[in-house]
Amino acid sequence: MPMHSTSKQLWRDVQVFDGLAQLDEAMNVLVEDGRIAGLWPSRTFDEALAQGAVEAGRGGVMTPGLVDCHTHLVYAGNRAGEFEQRLEGVSYETIARNGGGILSSVRATRAASEDELIAASLPRLDALLADGVTMVEIKSGYGLTVESELKMLRVARRLGQLRPVRVITTLLGAHALPPEYAGRADDYVSLVCNEMIPAAARERLADAVDVFCEGIGFSPAQCERIYQAAQANGLAIKAHAEQLSNLGGSALAARYGALSADHIEYLDEAGVRAMAEAGTVAVLLPGAFHVLRETQLPPIELLRQYGVPMAVASDANPGTSPICMPTLMANLACTLFRLTPREALAGMTAHGARALGLPDLGRIAVGAPADLCLWDIQQPAELAYAVQAGRLRQRVFNGATIMLADRHSMAAWSGRTDPETDSARWHQRIRALAEDSQPGLALLGFACDEGVRRNHGRVGAAAAPQSVRKALANLAWHRQAPAYDAGDVTCEDGDLEAAQARLGRNVCALLDAGHLPLVIGGGHEVAFGSWSGLAEHLSGNPAPKIGIVNFDAHFDLRDPAHVHSSGTPFAQIAEQCAVRGWPFRYACLGVSRASNTRALFARAAELNVLVREDHQIREATLESIGAELDAFAAECDALYLTIDIDVLPACEAPGVSAPAARGVRLELLEPLLERLKASGKLRLADLAEINPEYDIDNRTAKVAARLIHLLSL
Ligand code: NIG
Ligand code: FE
């Protein structure tokens, strides 16, 4: 069963900008299966539709995920030196004609490996994501040989796999004339037409073809040859046209059915008419206008009169627009080009998507893919009005919500501060998780009592994330790599399955971003959510071997046919593995024979579980059990560690739902955890069944904090 189908998410009382306009009143937005499943005014609450939905957010402004439909994000080096030259009065064209400009980025980009280009481009992509982008177009154009143009396109495709964002790629082989073709522009155009375009199409590396139709670029006749080649190879067409002069490039592109003509400061009425007739989108790039300190304004009023849709994009590139902030572009589109805030926002959502040939995206409408942004503002116009980072509260990509800073959870991080140098504690170092966070340890709370309630246990585990954070806050910081708080997944409506699905999505998003997720809290039902996230993350691999190592007094293998609870997660996982044809590898250490029925032991034997009972784990057996764990780990692709804190003796961990009469002492547990860490395969961990309600002196929270400290070193 795909994870999306189990979870419905509901946003309540949001002001909606639907991609074209602001809706009249506060709305509820329902997301299911990665799509928008409901959109209705909040005053008429639709019980039937919202049935079973988890509340994902309330208040604020919701827009479609932003679309940046024109970028040159992939390149090496930078051109800060040229920026200074231009400020001294040298023109962009003069710099280009002297072998600088685009060609200077070409030299750096040709010399860079794919990995180096990824490393250089990823922070720029992350900046766009942090400002709400869910779809971005990326052009080549700094390679200008077949191989290096394809290299850039491969990097662009890989960027789309590294981050939760849709990447559309465009081959811009005709960006500038490479020096080795000086004086032979037509020969270079032949190379683009006969080799580059067919290769990019064959390898499915490009979605469209673009040209720079300009005096310092390519003539209309040359562009026309390129359009014919693009059409012959089934690729869409775009143009950089009328940026520095009027060569009629936009009208030419429109005649070839181009998706868009971009820049267009020098566009005339004939060009506007041609675009209107062809349905070609006008892509406005106020960043380049601003950086080049241009004065010729694009013909906005004519575009309005003819009903040509206007998109707005960052044009992020090293020369004319080294700016990775789409909301700033909305502001510049208004202040420099006199767009209304509504037009600017439509330009970065619905019209941006149209410029990429994907008119179903960039919209908030029932049935549309759920790429959404929730902003901490009152009115959509504020996005264009104020230039301010940090207003994005949530970014939803394909139905999965990426949690950003969570004020509630961050409040726990306070404690003592010492005057000595190098005396930091966790509360001084931990950061709220952000879109652009470098990979590190990510703490994610699961504030849930529902599994224990359904299992007829003592509830209280929902408070665990905050109590463990408070205990961890004062521990000494010995880490090198960063640690983040990713907020809490809650379960306030009794819908455990939906909460587990949300947990899974968040865990998956953290793994996708390169973090080590460490989930705190809830009863052991947390395990099904945690595992689902790892499974989703690995689901591209055929039958991944996930090893589950559970330190627990209980198997938690009860039959899930009747009810899903804190007693069933590993049986649910076994079922999921069976459905997917994946191996089920489960080690359960610390089991108390007295607390598990014969039926459960039989179930464990059937499922080939590696079982070590509490009394078997002693000083004398530690080495051999450690070796068994090593062997178990060696057979797996990835390890998921789950610790039910009731594996510890009641005196060490009194704050649990079911205190252990015997248990496995911390001094025996720790060396085994060290061993798992040393395997290098640990991808995910969680700490379950901490119940602050029954804790004494915060002992249990402190043990949990110590375990996190150990796991994170
Ligand atoms: O969109 N106009 C041509 N291409 C880019 C600039 C590229 C560069 O200067 O590196 C643009 O502005
Ligand atoms: Fe451009």
XYZ file of C-alpha atoms and ligand atoms in Angstrom:
726
model
C 0.000 0.000 0.000
C 1.573 3.346 -0.936
C 1.957 5.541 2.106
C 0.082 8.505 0.718
C -3.212 6.668 0.720
C -3.251 6.290 4.494
C -2.980 9.953 5.300
C -5.220 12.884 4.716
C -3.986 16.307 5.712
C -6.193 19.275 6.387
C -5.246 22.952 6.515
C -7.860 25.127 8.167
C -8.689 28.803 7.901
C -6.048 29.715 5.352
C -6.169 32.667 2.961
C -5.705 31.090 -0.439
C -3.997 32.549 -3.488
C -4.929 29.904 -6.030
C -2.328 30.720 -8.668
C -4.354 33.422 -10.390
C -6.134 35.330 -7.639
C -6.881 35.463 -3.941
C -10.064 33.632 -2.957
C -12.730 35.725 -1.243
C -12.783 34.084 2.163
C -10.793 31.833 4.492
C -10.632 28.290 3.178
C -9.993 24.719 4.237
C -7.642 22.726 2.040
C -7.560 18.950 2.061
C -4.676 16.907 0.633
C -4.810 13.203 -0.030
C -2.714 10.870 -2.174
C -0.369 13.711 -3.071
C -3.187 15.742 -4.586
C -5.551 18.472 -3.511
C -8.691 16.568 -2.601
C -10.865 19.351 -1.197
C -11.093 23.149 -1.127
C -14.023 24.836 0.605
C -14.823 27.931 2.689
C -14.021 27.326 6.376
C -17.401 28.598 7.545
C -19.076 25.534 6.004
C -17.060 22.743 7.547
C -17.402 19.609 5.450
C -17.408 16.761 7.972
C -17.712 14.020 5.404
C -14.791 15.254 3.362
C -12.558 15.951 6.361
C -13.305 12.555 7.930
C -10.055 11.006 9.131
C -7.869 13.961 8.169
C -4.970 15.118 10.307
C -4.820 18.846 10.900
C -1.596 19.942 9.233
C -1.847 23.658 9.818
C -4.144 26.552 10.635
C -4.174 30.185 9.565
C -1.708 32.034 7.367
C -1.597 32.353 3.601
C -1.445 29.365 1.300
C -0.100 29.649 -2.225
C 0.840 27.047 -4.772
C 4.480 26.028 -4.412
C 6.482 28.689 -6.236
C 7.597 27.974 -9.795
C 10.939 29.411 -10.890
C 10.608 28.912 -14.640
C 13.941 30.366 -15.805
C 17.256 29.674 -14.070
C 20.870 28.940 -14.916
C 21.452 27.346 -11.527
C 24.209 24.932 -12.557
C 27.605 26.573 -13.034
C 31.025 26.748 -11.438
C 32.877 29.820 -10.192
C 31.383 33.277 -9.950
C 31.709 36.653 -11.668
C 31.995 39.083 -8.790
C 34.962 40.694 -10.591
C 32.785 41.563 -13.598
C 30.184 42.995 -11.288
C 32.796 45.449 -10.086
C 33.890 46.219 -13.673
C 30.314 46.984 -14.648
C 29.920 49.305 -11.689
C 32.905 51.180 -13.057
C 31.055 51.627 -16.347
C 32.100 48.693 -18.560
C 28.995 47.266 -20.265
C 27.790 43.653 -20.162
C 28.212 43.482 -23.936
C 31.791 44.799 -23.876
C 32.775 42.274 -21.235
C 31.202 39.513 -23.335
C 32.929 40.617 -26.536
C 36.267 40.554 -24.686
C 35.869 36.887 -23.810
C 34.417 37.403 -20.339
C 30.784 37.127 -19.343
C 29.163 33.843 -20.284
C 32.486 32.509 -21.623
C 34.168 33.036 -18.284
C 31.528 30.806 -16.652
C 32.006 28.343 -19.519
C 35.695 27.953 -18.681
C 34.954 27.247 -15.010
C 32.032 24.933 -15.769
C 33.889 22.871 -18.360
C 36.668 22.294 -15.811
C 34.303 21.138 -13.067
C 33.284 17.516 -12.483
C 29.642 16.541 -12.067
C 30.149 16.212 -8.328
C 31.780 19.612 -8.131
C 28.870 21.121 -10.032
C 26.427 19.434 -7.659
C 28.321 20.808 -4.674
C 28.346 24.303 -6.183
C 24.686 24.272 -7.232
C 23.015 22.570 -4.291
C 23.247 25.575 -1.941
C 21.596 27.709 -4.646
C 18.824 25.166 -5.079
C 18.408 24.998 -1.301
C 18.040 28.772 -1.185
C 15.212 28.562 -3.729
C 13.521 25.795 -1.741
C 13.815 27.787 1.466
C 11.919 30.572 -0.300
C 9.072 28.266 -1.333
C 10.055 26.839 -4.727
C 8.610 23.428 -5.599
C 9.353 23.479 -9.341
C 12.398 24.925 -11.039
C 13.640 25.052 -14.594
C 17.403 24.657 -15.006
C 19.240 25.443 -18.233
C 22.547 24.235 -19.558
C 24.566 26.747 -21.557
C 27.918 27.001 -19.771
C 29.401 23.935 -21.437
C 29.014 24.599 -25.180
C 30.408 21.196 -26.162
C 28.195 18.141 -26.565
C 29.730 16.421 -23.566
C 29.790 19.380 -21.209
C 26.243 20.468 -22.079
C 25.042 16.931 -21.326
C 27.073 17.020 -18.111
C 25.210 20.133 -16.997
C 21.867 18.548 -17.816
C 22.769 15.389 -15.897
C 23.689 17.551 -12.908
C 20.326 19.323 -13.185
C 18.493 15.981 -13.230
C 20.514 14.749 -10.240
C 19.658 17.892 -8.293
C 16.025 16.938 -8.723
C 16.734 13.581 -7.139
C 18.648 15.076 -4.229
C 15.885 17.419 -3.131
C 12.083 17.313 -2.997
C 11.500 19.557 -6.005
C 10.433 19.139 -9.637
C 13.270 19.996 -12.011
C 12.562 20.809 -15.654
C 15.684 20.911 -17.828
C 16.400 23.021 -20.884
C 19.265 22.657 -23.345
C 20.756 26.081 -24.015
C 23.598 25.007 -26.296
C 23.134 28.227 -28.264
C 23.943 30.493 -25.324
C 27.209 31.921 -26.665
C 29.694 31.062 -29.377
C 32.489 28.966 -27.844
C 36.005 30.303 -28.608
C 36.978 27.231 -30.646
C 34.233 28.175 -33.149
C 35.189 31.862 -33.408
C 34.163 33.110 -36.852
C 32.259 29.869 -37.550
C 28.944 30.466 -35.821
C 26.976 28.508 -38.427
C 29.192 25.481 -37.889
C 28.538 25.690 -34.170
C 24.792 25.911 -34.821
C 25.159 22.748 -36.922
C 26.787 21.032 -33.947
C 23.895 22.124 -31.725
C 21.299 20.939 -34.261
C 22.915 17.730 -35.401
C 24.541 16.456 -32.240
C 23.593 18.256 -29.036
C 19.851 18.329 -29.474
C 19.545 14.716 -30.687
C 21.806 13.480 -27.851
C 19.918 15.411 -25.178
C 16.613 14.116 -26.550
C 17.833 10.535 -26.874
C 19.142 10.449 -23.313
C 16.029 12.218 -22.064
C 18.171 14.878 -20.447
C 16.296 17.894 -21.787
C 12.626 18.848 -21.742
C 13.082 21.925 -23.924
C 15.558 23.832 -26.097
C 16.439 27.487 -25.575
C 18.527 30.016 -27.544
C 20.053 33.430 -26.882
C 18.714 35.448 -29.799
C 20.867 38.566 -29.603
C 23.711 40.485 -31.202
C 26.140 38.872 -28.758
C 24.258 35.572 -29.125
C 22.730 34.040 -32.260
C 20.894 35.559 -35.227
C 17.200 34.870 -35.899
C 18.190 32.693 -38.869
C 20.440 30.605 -36.662
C 17.760 30.367 -33.962
C 15.291 29.176 -36.582
C 17.560 26.266 -37.502
C 17.730 25.331 -33.863
C 13.944 25.447 -33.476
C 13.570 23.138 -36.435
C 15.967 20.669 -34.829
C 14.121 20.943 -31.519
C 10.816 20.214 -33.211
C 12.285 17.294 -35.132
C 13.445 15.829 -31.821
C 10.163 16.413 -30.019
C 11.440 19.053 -27.601
C 9.627 22.200 -26.482
C 10.985 25.623 -27.437
C 11.954 28.688 -25.414
C 13.888 31.858 -26.198
C 16.060 34.487 -24.572
C 14.840 37.312 -26.764
C 14.743 41.093 -26.969
C 16.940 41.434 -23.874
C 19.407 43.997 -25.224
C 17.929 44.818 -28.643
C 14.923 43.999 -30.827
C 15.736 41.279 -33.357
C 12.194 39.896 -33.572
C 13.287 36.792 -31.680
C 10.067 36.533 -29.687
C 7.837 36.592 -32.754
C 10.063 33.992 -34.377
C 9.837 31.770 -31.304
C 6.064 32.272 -31.214
C 5.829 31.141 -34.830
C 7.436 27.893 -33.732
C 4.901 27.523 -30.931
C 7.370 28.411 -28.170
C 6.293 27.922 -24.567
C 7.840 31.255 -23.652
C 9.917 34.213 -24.735
C 12.037 35.503 -21.879
C 13.514 38.900 -20.889
C 11.674 40.851 -23.701
C 12.578 44.367 -22.578
C 12.811 45.459 -26.261
C 9.689 43.582 -27.423
C 7.432 45.615 -29.787
C 3.710 45.421 -30.482
C 4.114 43.033 -33.430
C 6.017 40.689 -31.132
C 3.347 40.949 -28.452
C 0.652 40.154 -31.014
C 2.575 37.134 -32.281
C 2.956 35.829 -28.739
C -0.729 36.356 -27.973
C -1.717 34.429 -31.095
C 0.606 31.525 -30.288
C -0.196 31.382 -26.556
C 3.481 32.022 -25.775
C 4.120 33.117 -22.179
C 6.106 36.302 -21.513
C 8.740 35.504 -18.883
C 9.825 38.647 -17.055
C 13.247 38.597 -15.409
C 13.477 41.654 -13.177
C 16.633 40.341 -11.470
C 18.685 40.677 -14.678
C 17.112 44.084 -15.385
C 18.035 45.207 -11.885
C 21.589 43.833 -11.855
C 22.414 45.205 -15.337
C 20.827 48.508 -14.273
C 18.751 48.501 -17.456
C 16.336 51.299 -18.250
C 14.305 49.850 -21.150
C 11.124 48.462 -19.582
C 9.302 45.434 -20.999
C 5.964 46.423 -22.646
C 3.798 45.428 -19.693
C 0.738 47.421 -20.739
C 0.756 45.882 -24.231
C 1.118 42.404 -22.777
C -1.927 43.117 -20.606
C -3.926 44.465 -23.531
C -3.219 41.411 -25.657
C -3.791 39.035 -22.755
C -0.323 37.499 -22.904
C 0.262 35.601 -19.630
C 3.231 37.022 -17.717
C 5.521 34.785 -15.690
C 8.207 36.049 -13.309
C 11.432 34.131 -12.671
C 14.762 34.587 -10.922
C 17.045 33.984 -13.943
C 19.506 32.871 -11.238
C 22.875 32.932 -13.023
C 26.435 34.086 -12.304
C 26.371 37.091 -14.622
C 23.163 39.018 -14.805
C 21.191 37.748 -11.807
C 23.166 36.126 -9.005
C 20.006 36.042 -6.912
C 18.295 32.942 -5.534
C 15.264 34.503 -3.916
C 12.020 34.263 -5.884
C 10.026 36.393 -3.458
C 12.486 39.216 -4.102
C 11.648 38.794 -7.798
C 7.993 39.332 -6.989
C 8.963 42.538 -5.255
C 11.162 43.697 -8.154
C 8.478 42.808 -10.704
C 6.185 45.231 -8.874
C 8.654 48.002 -8.093
C 10.569 47.958 -11.411
C 7.989 46.690 -13.927
C 4.829 47.925 -12.167
C 3.134 44.580 -12.015
C 0.424 44.334 -9.386
C 1.241 41.949 -6.525
C -1.483 39.675 -7.896
C 0.180 39.597 -11.321
C 3.606 38.993 -9.779
C 2.343 36.048 -7.719
C 0.469 34.569 -10.678
C 3.751 34.970 -12.562
C 5.528 32.817 -10.031
C 2.815 30.167 -9.830
C 0.206 29.484 -12.526
C 1.906 31.406 -15.332
C 5.343 30.088 -14.387
C 4.006 26.552 -14.737
C 2.487 27.452 -18.108
C 5.851 28.723 -19.279
C 7.113 25.207 -18.602
C 4.267 23.561 -20.447
C 2.698 22.218 -17.232
C -0.518 24.205 -16.791
C -1.908 21.795 -14.162
C 0.812 22.857 -11.755
C 1.137 26.176 -9.958
C -2.554 26.002 -9.029
C -4.578 25.339 -5.914
C -7.503 23.449 -7.351
C -9.141 20.142 -6.591
C -7.242 17.413 -8.399
C -4.007 19.395 -8.786
C -0.764 17.956 -7.400
C -0.283 19.130 -3.808
C 2.736 21.419 -4.159
C 1.936 24.127 -1.629
C 3.425 26.818 0.578
C 2.021 28.027 3.870
C 3.320 31.483 4.781
C 3.343 33.345 8.084
C 1.571 36.401 6.659
C -1.976 37.775 6.541
C -2.438 38.627 2.855
C -0.843 37.244 -0.336
C 0.270 40.740 -1.397
C 2.724 40.762 1.533
C 4.904 38.285 -0.360
C 5.611 40.931 -2.986
C 5.496 43.860 -0.576
C 8.099 42.872 2.002
C 11.484 41.325 1.274
C 12.017 39.042 4.205
C 13.331 35.494 4.529
C 11.852 33.081 7.044
C 8.145 33.563 6.404
C 7.676 30.123 4.897
C 6.043 27.978 7.579
C 5.555 24.784 5.586
C 6.466 23.622 2.136
C 4.373 20.761 0.819
C 5.855 18.807 -2.066
C 3.679 16.250 -3.780
C 1.556 15.950 -0.660
C 4.484 15.523 1.736
C 4.921 18.321 4.238
C 8.439 19.357 5.038
C 8.408 20.525 8.630
C 10.140 23.785 9.231
C 10.878 25.454 12.556
C 8.330 24.535 15.186
C 8.063 27.133 17.913
C 6.472 24.776 20.415
C 9.283 22.254 20.290
C 12.041 24.878 20.188
C 10.807 26.299 23.492
C 12.264 23.288 25.314
C 15.826 24.185 24.406
C 17.040 26.270 27.298
C 19.429 25.601 30.149
C 22.591 26.740 31.797
C 25.329 28.558 29.965
C 28.913 28.340 31.168
C 31.401 31.202 30.876
C 34.389 29.034 29.820
C 35.245 28.620 26.149
C 34.322 25.325 24.495
C 31.701 24.628 27.105
C 28.622 24.483 24.893
C 25.584 22.429 25.756
C 22.933 21.050 23.431
C 20.541 23.946 23.901
C 23.213 26.316 22.609
C 23.972 24.300 19.523
C 20.747 22.705 18.353
C 18.982 24.519 15.508
C 15.473 24.459 14.169
C 15.487 22.354 11.038
C 15.340 24.461 7.897
C 15.008 23.593 4.237
C 18.646 24.347 3.604
C 20.066 22.599 6.686
C 23.283 20.702 6.018
C 22.972 16.973 6.780
C 23.075 16.222 10.489
C 21.181 14.563 13.302
C 17.486 15.444 13.160
C 15.337 14.973 16.257
C 11.677 14.446 15.461
C 9.045 14.106 18.186
C 6.115 11.709 17.961
C 3.640 13.108 20.474
C 1.192 10.226 20.514
C -0.714 8.268 23.147
C -3.072 6.478 20.835
C -1.103 3.237 20.426
C -0.804 2.712 24.175
C -4.448 3.652 24.711
C -5.561 1.050 22.180
C -3.252 -1.475 23.860
C -4.908 -0.705 27.219
C -1.676 0.615 28.722
C -0.936 3.692 30.853
C -0.989 6.747 28.623
C 1.366 9.725 28.881
C 3.956 9.052 26.162
C 2.723 11.997 24.096
C 4.632 14.264 26.490
C 7.899 12.397 25.912
C 9.372 14.568 23.123
C 9.307 17.721 25.245
C 10.589 16.008 28.387
C 13.477 14.381 26.516
C 14.356 17.665 24.804
C 14.527 19.365 28.215
C 16.805 16.633 29.561
C 19.026 16.766 26.482
C 19.206 20.574 26.514
C 21.682 20.620 29.395
C 23.957 17.816 28.275
C 27.409 18.805 27.093
C 27.907 19.217 23.366
C 30.674 17.015 21.963
C 29.483 16.722 18.377
C 31.173 17.974 15.230
C 28.226 17.697 12.847
C 25.055 19.765 13.335
C 21.910 18.657 15.160
C 18.410 19.901 14.437
C 14.987 19.916 15.965
C 12.435 18.939 13.323
C 9.384 19.553 15.510
C 6.653 17.121 16.491
C 4.213 14.911 14.683
C 1.088 14.813 16.820
C -1.953 12.592 17.057
C -4.767 14.537 18.636
C -7.783 12.985 16.998
C -7.296 9.292 17.686
C -6.380 8.615 14.067
C -3.209 6.654 14.709
C -2.807 5.429 11.139
C -2.803 8.971 9.781
C -0.295 10.111 12.423
C 1.988 7.189 11.586
C 1.757 8.052 7.893
C 2.679 11.663 8.655
C 5.580 10.501 10.761
C 6.685 8.274 7.895
C 6.609 11.120 5.404
C 8.632 13.341 7.673
C 11.184 10.613 8.341
C 11.416 9.983 4.603
C 11.910 13.689 3.891
C 14.678 13.857 6.513
C 16.399 10.812 5.025
C 16.047 12.256 1.531
C 17.765 15.403 2.767
C 20.675 13.330 4.114
C 19.860 13.545 7.822
C 19.973 10.824 10.464
C 16.455 10.933 11.907
C 16.074 10.170 15.597
C 12.447 9.915 16.584
C 11.469 10.497 20.187
C 8.316 9.474 21.827
C 4.983 7.862 21.653
C 4.320 4.259 22.498
C 5.991 1.623 20.390
C 3.481 2.264 17.618
C 6.081 4.869 16.625
C 8.001 1.986 15.046
C 5.507 1.479 12.248
C 5.685 5.159 11.307
C 9.482 5.303 11.548
C 9.950 2.151 9.486
C 7.470 3.376 6.865
C 9.628 6.460 6.369
C 12.777 4.411 5.845
C 10.864 2.047 3.562
C 9.579 4.949 1.479
C 13.081 6.384 1.309
C 14.509 3.068 0.093
C 11.578 2.085 -2.094
C 13.504 2.868 -5.288
C 15.744 -0.142 -4.561
C 14.508 -3.614 -5.402
C 13.747 -5.471 -2.125
C 15.948 -3.488 0.253
C 17.217 -5.439 3.237
C 16.248 -3.385 6.261
C 17.458 -4.834 9.549
C 15.346 -3.913 12.560
C 17.136 -4.073 15.891
C 14.704 -3.696 18.754
C 15.772 -3.500 22.381
C 12.579 -4.333 24.138
C 10.996 -6.454 26.879
C 8.186 -7.198 24.384
C 8.086 -8.576 20.852
C 5.271 -6.210 19.818
C 4.244 -8.849 17.295
C 0.580 -9.135 18.221
C -1.879 -9.816 15.444
C -2.770 -6.488 13.807
C -5.935 -7.860 12.211
C -8.209 -6.349 14.876
C -6.536 -3.151 15.967
C -3.233 -1.366 15.333
C -1.616 -0.449 18.636
C 1.684 -0.173 20.481
C 1.665 -3.995 20.626
C 1.510 -4.623 16.880
C 4.112 -2.534 14.982
C 6.527 -5.311 14.035
C 3.721 -7.601 12.902
C 2.479 -4.699 10.726
C 5.974 -4.256 9.318
C 6.215 -8.008 8.629
C 2.926 -7.775 6.724
C 4.177 -4.810 4.720
C 7.372 -6.676 3.864
C 5.321 -9.666 2.703
C 3.133 -7.449 0.501
C 6.187 -5.825 -1.075
C 8.190 -9.033 -1.381
C 10.881 -7.589 0.899
C 12.769 -9.694 3.441
C 11.725 -9.182 7.081
C 14.786 -9.085 9.325
C 14.055 -8.519 12.948
C 16.273 -8.856 16.031
C 14.574 -8.437 19.400
C 16.880 -8.188 22.395
C 15.928 -7.990 26.054
C 12.694 -9.943 25.763
C 11.104 -10.940 29.045
C 9.716 -14.469 28.800
C 7.294 -13.706 31.609
C 5.785 -10.805 29.682
C 5.271 -12.487 26.290
C 2.826 -15.340 25.688
C 3.754 -18.632 24.074
C 1.850 -17.554 21.001
C 4.144 -14.556 20.638
C 7.270 -16.678 20.983
C 5.833 -18.971 18.292
C 5.157 -15.961 16.047
C 8.733 -14.802 16.553
C 10.070 -18.235 15.640
C 7.874 -18.347 12.534
C 9.223 -14.983 11.421
C 12.811 -16.053 12.053
C 13.376 -13.355 14.639
C 16.775 -13.199 16.303
C 15.754 -13.343 19.973
C 17.864 -12.713 23.043
C 16.033 -12.715 26.351
C 16.771 -10.285 29.154
C 18.528 -12.870 31.343
C 20.764 -13.918 28.452
C 22.305 -10.476 28.160
C 25.068 -10.439 30.760
C 28.604 -9.210 31.068
C 29.863 -12.652 30.094
C 27.698 -12.943 26.943
C 28.117 -9.389 25.758
C 30.887 -10.233 23.317
C 29.055 -13.115 21.669
C 25.797 -11.159 21.389
C 27.756 -8.279 19.950
C 29.203 -10.621 17.341
C 25.698 -11.870 16.511
C 24.608 -8.275 15.986
C 27.592 -7.653 13.729
C 26.624 -10.671 11.639
C 22.992 -9.498 11.534
C 24.104 -6.042 10.404
C 26.416 -7.478 7.766
C 23.429 -9.118 6.066
C 21.460 -5.865 5.832
C 21.573 -2.782 3.615
C 20.336 -0.443 6.315
C 19.707 -0.689 10.051
C 16.771 0.714 11.924
C 17.355 0.823 15.681
C 14.366 1.058 17.957
C 14.647 1.214 21.724
C 11.650 0.615 23.918
C 12.810 2.279 27.072
C 11.007 -0.409 29.117
C 13.861 -2.729 28.194
C 15.687 -1.066 31.083
C 15.035 -2.130 34.705
C 12.268 -0.149 36.417
C 14.800 1.488 38.742
C 16.679 2.919 35.763
C 13.569 3.790 33.750
C 10.498 4.141 35.956
C 8.674 6.467 33.540
C 7.171 3.899 31.203
C 3.807 2.352 30.569
C 4.930 -1.126 31.651
C 7.904 -1.069 34.061
C 10.292 -4.018 33.747
C 10.768 -6.275 36.765
C 14.187 -7.342 35.531
C 15.256 -5.562 32.359
C 18.644 -5.079 30.730
C 20.843 -2.561 32.492
C 22.148 0.531 30.726
C 25.733 -0.627 31.203
C 24.930 -3.708 29.084
C 22.823 -1.844 26.549
C 25.381 0.837 25.760
C 28.174 -1.392 24.417
C 25.688 -3.097 22.097
C 24.536 0.273 20.767
C 28.164 1.246 20.166
C 28.530 -1.895 18.134
C 25.505 -1.081 15.952
C 26.818 2.394 15.353
C 30.172 0.991 14.324
C 28.474 -1.002 11.559
C 28.081 2.243 9.621
C 24.630 1.119 8.493
C 22.481 2.865 11.055
C 20.047 5.050 9.114
C 17.277 5.649 11.623
C 16.614 5.309 15.342
C 13.742 5.862 17.697
C 13.113 5.855 21.439
C 9.675 4.658 22.448
C 7.471 4.305 25.516
C 8.954 7.105 27.596
C 6.126 8.241 29.852
C 6.914 11.455 31.785
C 3.725 11.023 33.811
C 5.284 8.157 35.780
C 8.856 9.364 35.706
C 10.734 9.902 38.971
C 13.266 12.724 39.104
C 13.263 12.785 35.281
C 15.301 9.592 35.456
C 13.786 8.116 32.317
C 14.102 11.315 30.326
C 17.735 11.537 31.413
C 18.451 7.986 30.329
C 16.830 8.747 26.990
C 18.920 11.903 26.647
C 22.061 9.953 27.460
C 21.193 7.385 24.792
C 20.673 10.143 22.232
C 23.975 11.650 23.253
C 25.667 8.280 22.772
C 24.013 7.611 19.424
C 24.848 11.050 18.133
C 28.596 11.021 18.805
O 19.395 35.020 -18.760
N 20.965 36.431 -21.495
C 21.684 35.446 -21.500
N 21.787 34.563 -20.488
C 21.692 34.825 -19.114
C 22.915 35.447 -18.569
C 24.004 34.498 -18.555
C 25.288 35.041 -18.015
O 25.584 36.238 -18.058
O 26.036 34.179 -17.524
C 20.454 35.617 -18.736
O 20.524 36.781 -18.370
Fe 18.580 33.444 -18.707
